[in-house]
Amino acid sequence: MNSINTDVCILGAGPGGAAAALFLAKEGIPCVIVDKAIFPRDKVCGDALSGKVVEILNRYDRKLVERLSNDSIQLNCWGVTFVAPNLEELSIPFRNKPKDPEKAREIAPGFISKRVDFDNFMVEELKKHGSIQLIQGVDIDKFERKEGGFSLQDKDGNHHIQAKLVIDASGAHSQFAKKIGGLEVEKEHHCAGLRWYYEGVEGMKEGNYIELHFLKDFLPGYFWIFPLANGQCNVGVGMRSDYVSKKRINLKQELQDIIQKYPQLRERFKNAKPVDDIRGYGLPLGSKQRKISGDNYMLVGDAASLIDPFTGEGIGNAILSGYTAAQQAKTAIEGKDFSSAGLKDYDLAIYRRLGGELKLSYRMQRLVKYPWLFNFVVRKANRNKTLRETIMVMFEDIDLRDRLRKPSFYFKLLFSGKN
Ligand SMILES: Cc1cc2nc3c(=O)[nH]c(=O)nc-3n(C[C@H](O)[C@H](O)[C@H](O)COP(=O)(O)OP(=O)(O)OC[C@H]3O[C@@H](n4cnc5c(N)ncnc54)[C@H](O)[C@@H]3O)c2cc1C
C-alpha cells in the first residue's frame, strides 16, 4: 500500500487539475495530483482552445504559451464562422490578423489542438516541478471525510492519500462532485456531445476559422467542423440533453445523416473519410449556479459544471477555475482554515468572474430555438459593421457582454442606420 500525506490533493490532471497544480507550484505550494489515465490520453472534445486559455496560461508563464504557439500539435485559430439555418454565413475574426508577416507571427487569439496532445503538453509541464507529485493510472473511487480533511483510496486498495484539501478536477463524470458535492446531472443544464475525426474535408476557411452550423432540422443543437494541425478535422454535434430525451434523438445516427443530408456539407465531405469511431461525452453546463466548495474541498472545471451553455467551451473555464482554486488554497493554507466558511470565497470569485457571461450565454442558447431570429441576426450583422465588431469583441471583452444584456443596446445596434 502506497500511503501519502499532503496538504493538497488534486483529482484529475486534465486542463483544470493541471492548471491548479501549476499555479500552486508557482506559489511554492507542494501538491499531489492523481489521474486514472496514463498520459497521453484522449478526451472527447471539439479541441478548440479559446482566448481565455491563452489569457490564463499567460499568467502562469508567457513562455509556455509561446512554446504551445510554436508547437506542431496546434493550429492558430483566428475566428469563427456561424452558419444560420437559411445557410447564410457570418464570419467573425477573434482579432484582426495583422497583414505585416512579422506581426502576424504574434500569438494567435485561439488555438485548436487534439486533446490527446494538448493535455499531454500540460502534463509534461507538471513534470518540470519537483513540488508536484504526479500519480498516473490510479482511479480514486473512495472518498471518506476524516477529522481535518479527506481520506482517498483507489479501486484496488493500493493507494491511500490523506489530504487537508481536495481540489476535484475529475471532469464531467466526477464521483467526488456527485457524492461529496451533491451535484447531480440536470438534463436542462447538461449537453450531450459527439466527436468524429475526419480527413479530407474540403472548403476549410482561411485563418483556420472554426465553424458552427445551426441546421434547420437540428435545432436547438449544432454541428461543428474544426480544422486540425495534421490536415484532419474535428467534426461533431452537441444538443441539450433534455431535448435529446424529449425528441428521442439518436445523436450518433443524426451526426452521420447530417453529413449526407445537407447538400452543402455532402459536397465538402465527398472525398472525406473518418479516421476513428464516433465517441461521446457529457457537457455539464454552467447555466445554473451551484455550490462548488465545502469543508476541505473545491470543485474545478467540468466537475463544477462550468461549461459555457452557448458555445460548449469548457477548457478556458476549467483553467480559470484551476487558477482560482490554487489562489484560494494558498489563503486556506496560510490561515489554516479549510472550512466551508473559508472556502466559500472560491465560489464568490468564480461567479463574480464568470456569472455574467454564463447568464448571457444561457440566454443566447435559448434564442437558438428560433431559426428566424438567428437568420435575422446573421443577415443584419453581415450588413452592419458595428454589429460584426460587437460580436468580435464579445470573444474577448466581458464588459461588453454586460452591455449586451441591456435590450436598449440591441435596439440601437439593430435599428440605428447602417454602421
Ligand atoms: C463533444 C465535446 C466537445 C467539446 N468541445 C470543446 C471545445 O471545442 N472547446 C472547449 O473549450 N471545450 C469543449 N468541450 C468541453 C471540454 O472538453 C471540458 O470542459 C474540459 O475537458 C474540462 O476540463 P477538466 O479538466 O475539468 O476535465 P477533463 O478534461 O475531463 O479531465 C478530467 C481528468 O480527470 C481524470 N479522472 C476522472 N475520474 C478520475 C478518478 N476517479 N480518479 C483519478 N482521475 C480521474 C480523467 O482521466 C481526466 O484526465 C467539449 C466537450 C465535449 C464532450
Coordinates of C-alpha atoms and ligand atoms in Angstrom, one line a residue:
M1 CA 0.0 0.0 0.0
N2 CA 1.3 3.4 -1.0
S3 CA 0.4 6.0 1.7
I4 CA 0.7 9.7 1.2
N5 CA 0.0 12.6 3.5
T6 CA -0.4 16.0 1.8
D7 CA -2.0 19.4 2.3
V8 CA -3.5 19.5 -1.2
C9 CA -4.5 16.6 -3.4
I10 CA -5.9 17.3 -6.9
L11 CA -8.1 14.7 -8.6
G12 CA -7.6 14.7 -12.3
A13 CA -4.8 16.0 -14.5
G14 CA -6.9 17.4 -17.3
P15 CA -6.7 21.2 -18.0
G16 CA -8.4 22.2 -14.8
G17 CA -6.3 20.0 -12.5
A18 CA -3.1 20.7 -14.3
A19 CA -3.7 24.5 -14.1
A20 CA -4.4 24.2 -10.3
A21 CA -1.1 22.2 -9.8
L22 CA 0.9 24.7 -11.9
F23 CA -0.4 27.8 -10.1
L24 CA 0.2 26.1 -6.7
A25 CA 3.8 25.3 -7.8
K26 CA 4.2 29.0 -8.8
E27 CA 3.2 29.9 -5.2
G28 CA 5.7 27.4 -3.9
I29 CA 2.9 25.1 -2.5
P30 CA 3.5 21.3 -3.0
C31 CA 0.7 19.1 -4.1
V32 CA -0.2 15.6 -5.2
I33 CA -2.1 15.2 -8.5
V34 CA -3.7 11.8 -9.4
D35 CA -5.2 10.8 -12.7
K36 CA -6.8 7.4 -13.5
A37 CA -5.4 7.6 -17.0
I38 CA -1.8 7.4 -18.2
F39 CA -0.9 10.4 -20.4
P40 CA -1.0 10.9 -23.4
R41 CA -4.7 10.0 -23.2
D42 CA -7.7 11.0 -25.4
K43 CA -10.6 13.2 -24.2
V44 CA -13.7 13.7 -26.3
C45 CA -13.8 17.4 -27.2
G46 CA -14.1 19.9 -30.0
D47 CA -10.4 20.6 -29.4
A48 CA -10.8 24.5 -29.6
L49 CA -8.8 26.5 -27.1
S50 CA -10.2 30.0 -26.7
G51 CA -8.6 33.3 -25.9
K52 CA -9.4 32.6 -22.2
V53 CA -7.0 29.7 -22.2
V54 CA -4.3 31.9 -23.6
E55 CA -5.0 34.7 -21.1
I56 CA -4.8 32.5 -18.0
L57 CA -1.8 30.4 -19.2
N58 CA 0.0 33.7 -19.8
R59 CA -0.4 34.5 -16.1
Y60 CA 1.4 31.2 -15.3
D61 CA 4.2 31.7 -17.9
R62 CA 4.2 33.5 -21.2
K63 CA 7.0 31.2 -22.3
L64 CA 4.6 28.2 -22.0
V65 CA 2.1 29.9 -24.3
E66 CA 4.9 30.8 -26.8
R67 CA 6.0 27.1 -26.8
L68 CA 2.4 26.0 -27.4
S69 CA 2.1 28.6 -30.2
N70 CA 5.2 27.2 -31.9
D71 CA 4.3 23.5 -31.3
S72 CA 3.2 21.5 -34.3
I73 CA 0.4 19.9 -32.2
Q74 CA -1.7 23.0 -32.7
L75 CA -3.2 25.3 -35.4
N76 CA -3.5 29.0 -34.9
C77 CA -7.2 29.9 -35.0
W78 CA -8.3 33.4 -36.0
G79 CA -12.0 33.3 -35.9
V80 CA -15.4 31.6 -36.0
T81 CA -18.0 31.2 -38.8
F82 CA -21.6 30.8 -37.9
V83 CA -23.9 29.2 -40.5
A84 CA -27.5 30.2 -40.0
P85 CA -30.5 27.9 -40.7
N86 CA -31.1 29.7 -44.0
L87 CA -27.4 28.9 -44.8
E88 CA -26.2 32.5 -44.7
E89 CA -22.7 32.6 -43.2
L90 CA -21.3 35.1 -40.7
S91 CA -17.6 35.1 -40.2
I92 CA -16.2 36.9 -37.1
P93 CA -12.5 37.3 -36.5
F94 CA -11.5 36.8 -32.9
R95 CA -9.0 39.6 -33.6
N96 CA -7.9 41.2 -36.9
K97 CA -4.9 39.2 -38.2
P98 CA -2.0 41.6 -38.8
K99 CA -1.2 42.0 -42.6
D100 CA 2.5 42.5 -41.8
P101 CA 4.1 39.0 -41.8
E102 CA 6.4 40.0 -38.9
K103 CA 3.4 41.0 -36.7
A104 CA 1.3 38.1 -38.0
R105 CA 3.7 35.8 -36.1
E106 CA 2.3 37.2 -32.8
I107 CA 0.4 34.7 -30.7
A108 CA -3.0 33.9 -32.3
P109 CA -6.2 34.7 -30.3
G110 CA -7.0 31.0 -30.1
F111 CA -5.6 27.5 -30.8
I112 CA -7.0 24.2 -32.0
S113 CA -5.2 21.1 -30.7
K114 CA -6.3 17.5 -30.3
R115 CA -6.8 17.0 -26.6
V116 CA -4.6 13.9 -26.6
D117 CA -1.7 16.3 -27.4
F118 CA -2.7 19.5 -25.5
D119 CA -3.4 17.7 -22.2
N120 CA -0.1 15.8 -22.6
F121 CA 1.7 19.1 -23.2
M122 CA 0.3 20.4 -19.9
V123 CA 1.2 17.1 -18.1
E124 CA 4.8 17.5 -19.4
E125 CA 4.9 20.9 -17.8
L126 CA 3.7 19.4 -14.4
K127 CA 6.7 17.0 -14.5
K128 CA 9.1 20.0 -14.5
H129 CA 8.2 20.9 -11.0
G130 CA 9.7 19.0 -8.1
S131 CA 6.9 20.2 -5.8
I132 CA 4.2 18.4 -7.9
Q133 CA 3.9 14.7 -7.3
L134 CA 2.1 13.3 -10.3
I135 CA 0.5 9.9 -10.0
Q136 CA -0.9 8.3 -13.2
G137 CA -3.0 5.2 -13.8
V138 CA -4.7 5.4 -10.3
D139 CA -8.5 5.6 -10.2
I140 CA -9.6 7.2 -6.9
D141 CA -13.1 6.0 -6.0
K142 CA -13.3 6.1 -2.2
F143 CA -13.6 9.5 -0.5
E144 CA -14.0 9.5 3.2
R145 CA -14.3 12.6 5.3
K146 CA -11.9 12.4 8.2
E147 CA -11.0 14.8 11.0
G148 CA -9.0 17.5 9.3
G149 CA -9.6 16.5 5.7
F150 CA -10.3 13.6 3.4
S151 CA -9.0 10.1 3.1
L152 CA -8.9 9.0 -0.5
Q153 CA -8.4 5.5 -1.8
D154 CA -8.2 3.8 -5.2
K155 CA -10.3 0.9 -6.5
D156 CA -7.6 -1.7 -5.9
G157 CA -6.8 -0.5 -2.4
N158 CA -3.1 0.0 -3.4
H159 CA -3.1 3.8 -2.9
H160 CA -4.1 5.8 0.1
I161 CA -4.0 9.6 0.2
Q162 CA -4.7 11.7 3.3
A163 CA -5.3 15.4 2.3
K164 CA -6.4 18.5 4.2
L165 CA -7.8 19.9 0.9
V166 CA -9.1 18.1 -2.2
I167 CA -9.3 20.0 -5.5
D168 CA -11.6 17.9 -7.5
A169 CA -10.9 18.3 -11.3
S170 CA -12.0 14.8 -12.3
G171 CA -14.3 16.0 -15.1
A172 CA -17.9 15.7 -16.2
H173 CA -18.4 12.3 -14.7
S174 CA -16.8 13.2 -11.3
Q175 CA -17.9 10.8 -8.5
F176 CA -16.5 13.2 -5.9
A177 CA -18.7 16.1 -7.2
K178 CA -21.7 13.8 -7.0
K179 CA -21.1 12.0 -3.7
I180 CA -19.4 14.8 -1.7
G181 CA -20.5 17.9 -3.5
G182 CA -24.1 16.7 -4.1
L183 CA -24.1 17.8 -7.8
E184 CA -26.5 15.8 -9.9
V185 CA -26.9 15.7 -13.7
E186 CA -29.9 18.0 -14.6
K187 CA -30.8 17.4 -18.2
E188 CA -31.8 21.0 -18.9
H189 CA -28.3 22.1 -17.7
H190 CA -26.4 19.4 -19.5
C191 CA -25.5 18.8 -23.1
A192 CA -24.7 15.6 -25.0
G193 CA -21.8 15.8 -27.4
L194 CA -20.2 13.6 -30.1
R195 CA -16.9 13.8 -31.8
W196 CA -15.7 12.2 -35.0
Y197 CA -12.2 12.8 -36.5
Y198 CA -12.2 13.1 -40.3
E199 CA -9.6 13.6 -43.0
G200 CA -10.1 15.1 -46.5
V201 CA -12.9 17.5 -45.6
E202 CA -12.8 20.3 -48.2
G203 CA -13.6 24.0 -48.1
M204 CA -11.9 24.9 -44.8
K205 CA -11.8 28.6 -44.1
E206 CA -8.8 30.9 -44.4
G207 CA -7.3 31.6 -40.9
N208 CA -8.4 28.2 -39.6
Y209 CA -11.8 29.5 -38.6
I210 CA -13.9 27.1 -36.5
E211 CA -17.4 26.5 -38.0
L212 CA -20.6 26.3 -36.1
H213 CA -23.6 25.2 -38.2
F214 CA -27.1 25.8 -36.9
L215 CA -29.0 23.4 -39.3
K216 CA -32.8 23.9 -39.7
D217 CA -33.7 20.3 -38.8
F218 CA -31.3 20.0 -35.9
L219 CA -32.2 23.0 -33.7
P220 CA -31.6 23.7 -30.9
G221 CA -28.5 21.6 -31.5
Y222 CA -25.5 22.4 -33.6
F223 CA -23.0 20.7 -35.9
W224 CA -19.3 21.8 -36.0
I225 CA -16.3 21.4 -38.2
F226 CA -12.9 22.5 -36.6
P227 CA -9.7 22.2 -38.6
L228 CA -6.7 20.4 -37.0
A229 CA -2.9 20.6 -37.4
N230 CA -2.5 17.3 -39.2
G231 CA -4.9 18.2 -42.0
Q232 CA -7.7 16.3 -40.2
C233 CA -10.9 17.9 -38.9
N234 CA -12.8 17.5 -35.6
V235 CA -16.5 17.1 -36.6
G236 CA -19.3 16.8 -34.1
V237 CA -22.7 17.6 -32.8
G238 CA -24.0 18.9 -29.5
M239 CA -27.5 19.2 -28.1
R240 CA -29.0 19.9 -24.7
S241 CA -29.7 16.5 -23.0
D242 CA -33.4 17.3 -22.2
Y243 CA -34.1 17.9 -25.9
V244 CA -32.3 14.7 -26.9
S245 CA -34.5 12.8 -24.5
K246 CA -37.8 14.6 -25.3
K247 CA -37.3 14.3 -29.1
R248 CA -35.9 10.8 -28.7
I249 CA -32.9 11.8 -30.9
N250 CA -30.3 9.2 -31.8
L251 CA -27.4 11.6 -31.9
K252 CA -25.0 9.1 -33.4
Q253 CA -27.3 8.5 -36.3
E254 CA -28.1 12.2 -36.6
L255 CA -24.3 13.0 -37.0
Q256 CA -23.9 10.5 -39.8
D257 CA -27.1 11.7 -41.5
I258 CA -26.3 15.4 -41.3
I259 CA -23.1 14.9 -43.4
Q260 CA -25.2 13.2 -46.2
K261 CA -28.4 15.1 -45.9
Y262 CA -27.4 18.8 -46.4
P263 CA -26.0 19.3 -50.0
Q264 CA -23.5 22.0 -48.9
L265 CA -22.0 19.5 -46.4
R266 CA -22.3 16.5 -48.7
E267 CA -20.2 18.3 -51.3
R268 CA -17.4 19.1 -48.7
F269 CA -17.3 15.5 -47.4
K270 CA -17.4 13.8 -50.8
N271 CA -13.7 12.8 -50.6
A272 CA -13.5 12.7 -46.8
K273 CA -13.0 9.6 -44.6
P274 CA -13.5 9.1 -40.9
V275 CA -10.3 8.2 -39.1
D276 CA -11.8 6.8 -35.9
D277 CA -15.2 5.9 -34.4
I278 CA -17.8 8.3 -33.2
R279 CA -17.2 9.0 -29.4
G280 CA -19.5 10.8 -27.0
Y281 CA -19.2 12.5 -23.6
G282 CA -21.3 14.8 -21.3
L283 CA -21.0 18.6 -21.0
P284 CA -22.2 19.9 -17.6
L285 CA -23.3 23.4 -18.4
G286 CA -22.9 26.5 -16.2
S287 CA -26.4 27.7 -16.8
K288 CA -27.3 27.1 -13.2
Q289 CA -25.2 28.4 -10.3
R290 CA -24.1 25.6 -8.0
K291 CA -22.3 25.3 -4.7
I292 CA -18.8 24.4 -5.7
S293 CA -16.9 24.2 -2.4
G294 CA -17.4 22.8 1.1
D295 CA -15.4 21.7 4.1
N296 CA -12.0 20.7 2.8
Y297 CA -12.8 20.7 -0.9
M298 CA -13.3 22.8 -4.1
L299 CA -14.7 21.7 -7.4
V300 CA -12.9 22.8 -10.6
G301 CA -13.8 22.8 -14.4
D302 CA -16.4 20.2 -15.5
A303 CA -16.6 18.8 -12.0
A304 CA -18.0 22.2 -11.0
S305 CA -20.3 22.4 -14.1
L306 CA -18.7 25.5 -15.7
I307 CA -19.1 24.9 -19.4
D308 CA -20.4 27.8 -21.4
P309 CA -24.0 27.0 -22.2
F310 CA -24.0 28.6 -25.7
T311 CA -20.6 27.7 -27.2
G312 CA -19.9 24.5 -25.3
E313 CA -16.5 25.9 -24.4
G314 CA -15.1 24.4 -21.1
I315 CA -11.3 24.3 -21.3
G316 CA -11.0 28.1 -20.6
N317 CA -13.3 27.9 -17.6
A318 CA -11.5 24.8 -16.3
I319 CA -8.2 26.5 -16.4
L320 CA -9.6 29.7 -14.9
S321 CA -11.2 27.8 -12.0
G322 CA -8.0 25.8 -11.5
Y323 CA -6.1 29.1 -11.2
T324 CA -8.7 30.5 -8.8
A325 CA -8.7 27.3 -6.7
A326 CA -4.9 27.5 -6.3
Q327 CA -5.2 31.1 -5.1
Q328 CA -7.9 30.1 -2.6
A329 CA -5.8 27.1 -1.5
K330 CA -2.9 29.4 -0.7
T331 CA -5.2 31.5 1.5
A332 CA -6.5 28.4 3.3
I333 CA -3.1 27.0 4.0
E334 CA -1.8 30.4 5.3
G335 CA -4.8 30.8 7.5
K336 CA -5.0 27.1 8.4
D337 CA -8.7 27.3 7.6
F338 CA -10.1 24.6 5.2
S339 CA -13.7 25.1 6.4
S340 CA -16.6 25.6 4.1
A341 CA -17.0 29.1 5.5
G342 CA -13.4 30.0 4.5
L343 CA -13.6 28.3 1.1
K344 CA -16.8 29.9 0.0
D345 CA -14.7 32.9 -1.2
Y346 CA -13.8 30.5 -4.1
D347 CA -17.5 30.3 -5.1
L348 CA -17.7 34.1 -4.9
A349 CA -14.6 34.6 -7.0
I350 CA -15.7 32.2 -9.7
Y351 CA -19.2 33.5 -10.1
R352 CA -18.0 37.2 -9.9
R353 CA -15.8 36.4 -12.9
L354 CA -18.0 34.0 -14.8
G355 CA -21.6 34.6 -13.6
G356 CA -22.4 37.4 -16.1
E357 CA -21.1 35.7 -19.2
L358 CA -22.7 32.3 -18.2
K359 CA -26.1 34.0 -17.8
L360 CA -25.7 35.8 -21.1
S361 CA -24.7 32.6 -22.9
Y362 CA -27.7 30.8 -21.4
R363 CA -29.9 33.5 -22.9
M364 CA -28.3 33.1 -26.3
Q365 CA -28.6 29.3 -26.0
R366 CA -32.4 29.7 -25.6
L367 CA -32.6 32.0 -28.6
V368 CA -31.2 29.3 -30.9
K369 CA -34.6 27.7 -30.8
Y370 CA -35.9 30.4 -33.1
P371 CA -34.4 30.0 -36.6
W372 CA -36.0 33.2 -37.9
L373 CA -34.2 35.2 -35.2
F374 CA -30.9 33.5 -35.9
N375 CA -31.3 34.2 -39.6
F376 CA -32.2 37.9 -38.8
V377 CA -29.2 38.5 -36.6
V378 CA -26.8 36.9 -39.2
R379 CA -28.3 38.9 -42.1
K380 CA -28.2 42.1 -40.1
A381 CA -24.6 41.5 -38.9
N382 CA -23.4 40.8 -42.4
R383 CA -24.7 44.3 -43.4
N384 CA -23.8 46.1 -40.2
K385 CA -20.1 46.7 -39.3
T386 CA -20.9 47.8 -35.8
L387 CA -22.8 44.6 -35.0
R388 CA -20.0 42.5 -36.5
E389 CA -17.4 44.3 -34.4
T390 CA -19.6 44.0 -31.4
I391 CA -19.7 40.2 -31.8
M392 CA -16.0 40.1 -32.4
V393 CA -15.3 42.0 -29.2
M394 CA -17.6 39.6 -27.3
F395 CA -15.0 36.9 -27.6
E396 CA -12.5 38.9 -25.6
D397 CA -14.3 41.7 -23.7
I398 CA -16.5 40.7 -20.8
D399 CA -17.7 44.2 -20.0
L400 CA -19.2 44.4 -23.5
R401 CA -21.1 41.2 -22.8
D402 CA -22.6 43.1 -19.8
R403 CA -23.8 45.9 -22.1
L404 CA -25.3 43.2 -24.4
R405 CA -27.7 42.3 -21.7
K406 CA -29.5 45.6 -22.0
P407 CA -32.3 45.5 -24.5
S408 CA -31.8 49.2 -25.4
F409 CA -28.3 48.2 -26.7
Y410 CA -29.8 45.8 -29.3
F411 CA -32.4 48.3 -30.3
K412 CA -29.7 51.0 -31.0
L413 CA -27.5 48.4 -32.8
L414 CA -30.1 46.9 -35.0
F415 CA -32.2 49.9 -35.8
S416 CA -29.8 52.8 -35.9
G417 CA -28.6 53.1 -39.5
K418 CA -26.1 51.1 -41.5
N419 CA -22.9 51.4 -39.5
Ligands
LIG1 C1 -18.1 16.7 -27.5 C2 -17.5 17.7 -26.7 C3 -16.9 18.9 -27.4 C4 -16.3 19.9 -26.6 N1 -15.7 20.9 -27.3 C5 -15.0 21.8 -26.6 C6 -14.2 22.8 -27.3 O1 -14.1 22.8 -28.5 N2 -13.6 23.8 -26.5 C7 -13.7 23.8 -25.2 O2 -13.1 24.7 -24.6 N3 -14.4 22.8 -24.5 C8 -15.0 21.9 -25.2 N4 -15.6 20.8 -24.5 C9 -15.6 20.9 -23.0 C10 -14.2 20.4 -22.5 O3 -13.9 19.1 -23.1 C11 -14.2 20.3 -21.0 O4 -14.8 21.5 -20.5 C12 -12.8 20.2 -20.4 O5 -12.2 19.0 -20.8 C13 -12.9 20.3 -18.9 O6 -11.6 20.0 -18.3 P1 -11.5 19.4 -16.9 O7 -10.0 19.5 -16.5 O8 -12.5 20.0 -16.0 O9 -11.9 17.9 -17.1 P2 -11.3 16.7 -18.0 O10 -10.7 17.3 -19.2 O11 -12.5 15.8 -18.3 O12 -10.2 16.0 -17.1 C14 -10.6 15.2 -16.0 C15 -9.4 14.2 -15.7 O13 -9.8 13.5 -14.5 C16 -9.4 12.2 -14.6 N5 -10.3 11.4 -13.7 C17 -11.6 11.2 -13.8 N6 -12.0 10.4 -12.8 C18 -11.0 10.2 -12.0 C19 -10.8 9.4 -10.8 N7 -11.8 8.8 -10.2 N8 -9.5 9.3 -10.3 C20 -8.5 9.9 -10.9 N9 -8.6 10.7 -12.1 C21 -9.8 10.8 -12.6 C22 -9.6 11.9 -16.1 O14 -8.8 10.7 -16.5 C23 -9.2 13.2 -16.8 O15 -7.9 13.2 -17.2 C24 -16.3 19.8 -25.2 C25 -16.8 18.7 -24.6 C26 -17.4 17.7 -25.3 C27 -17.9 16.4 -24.6

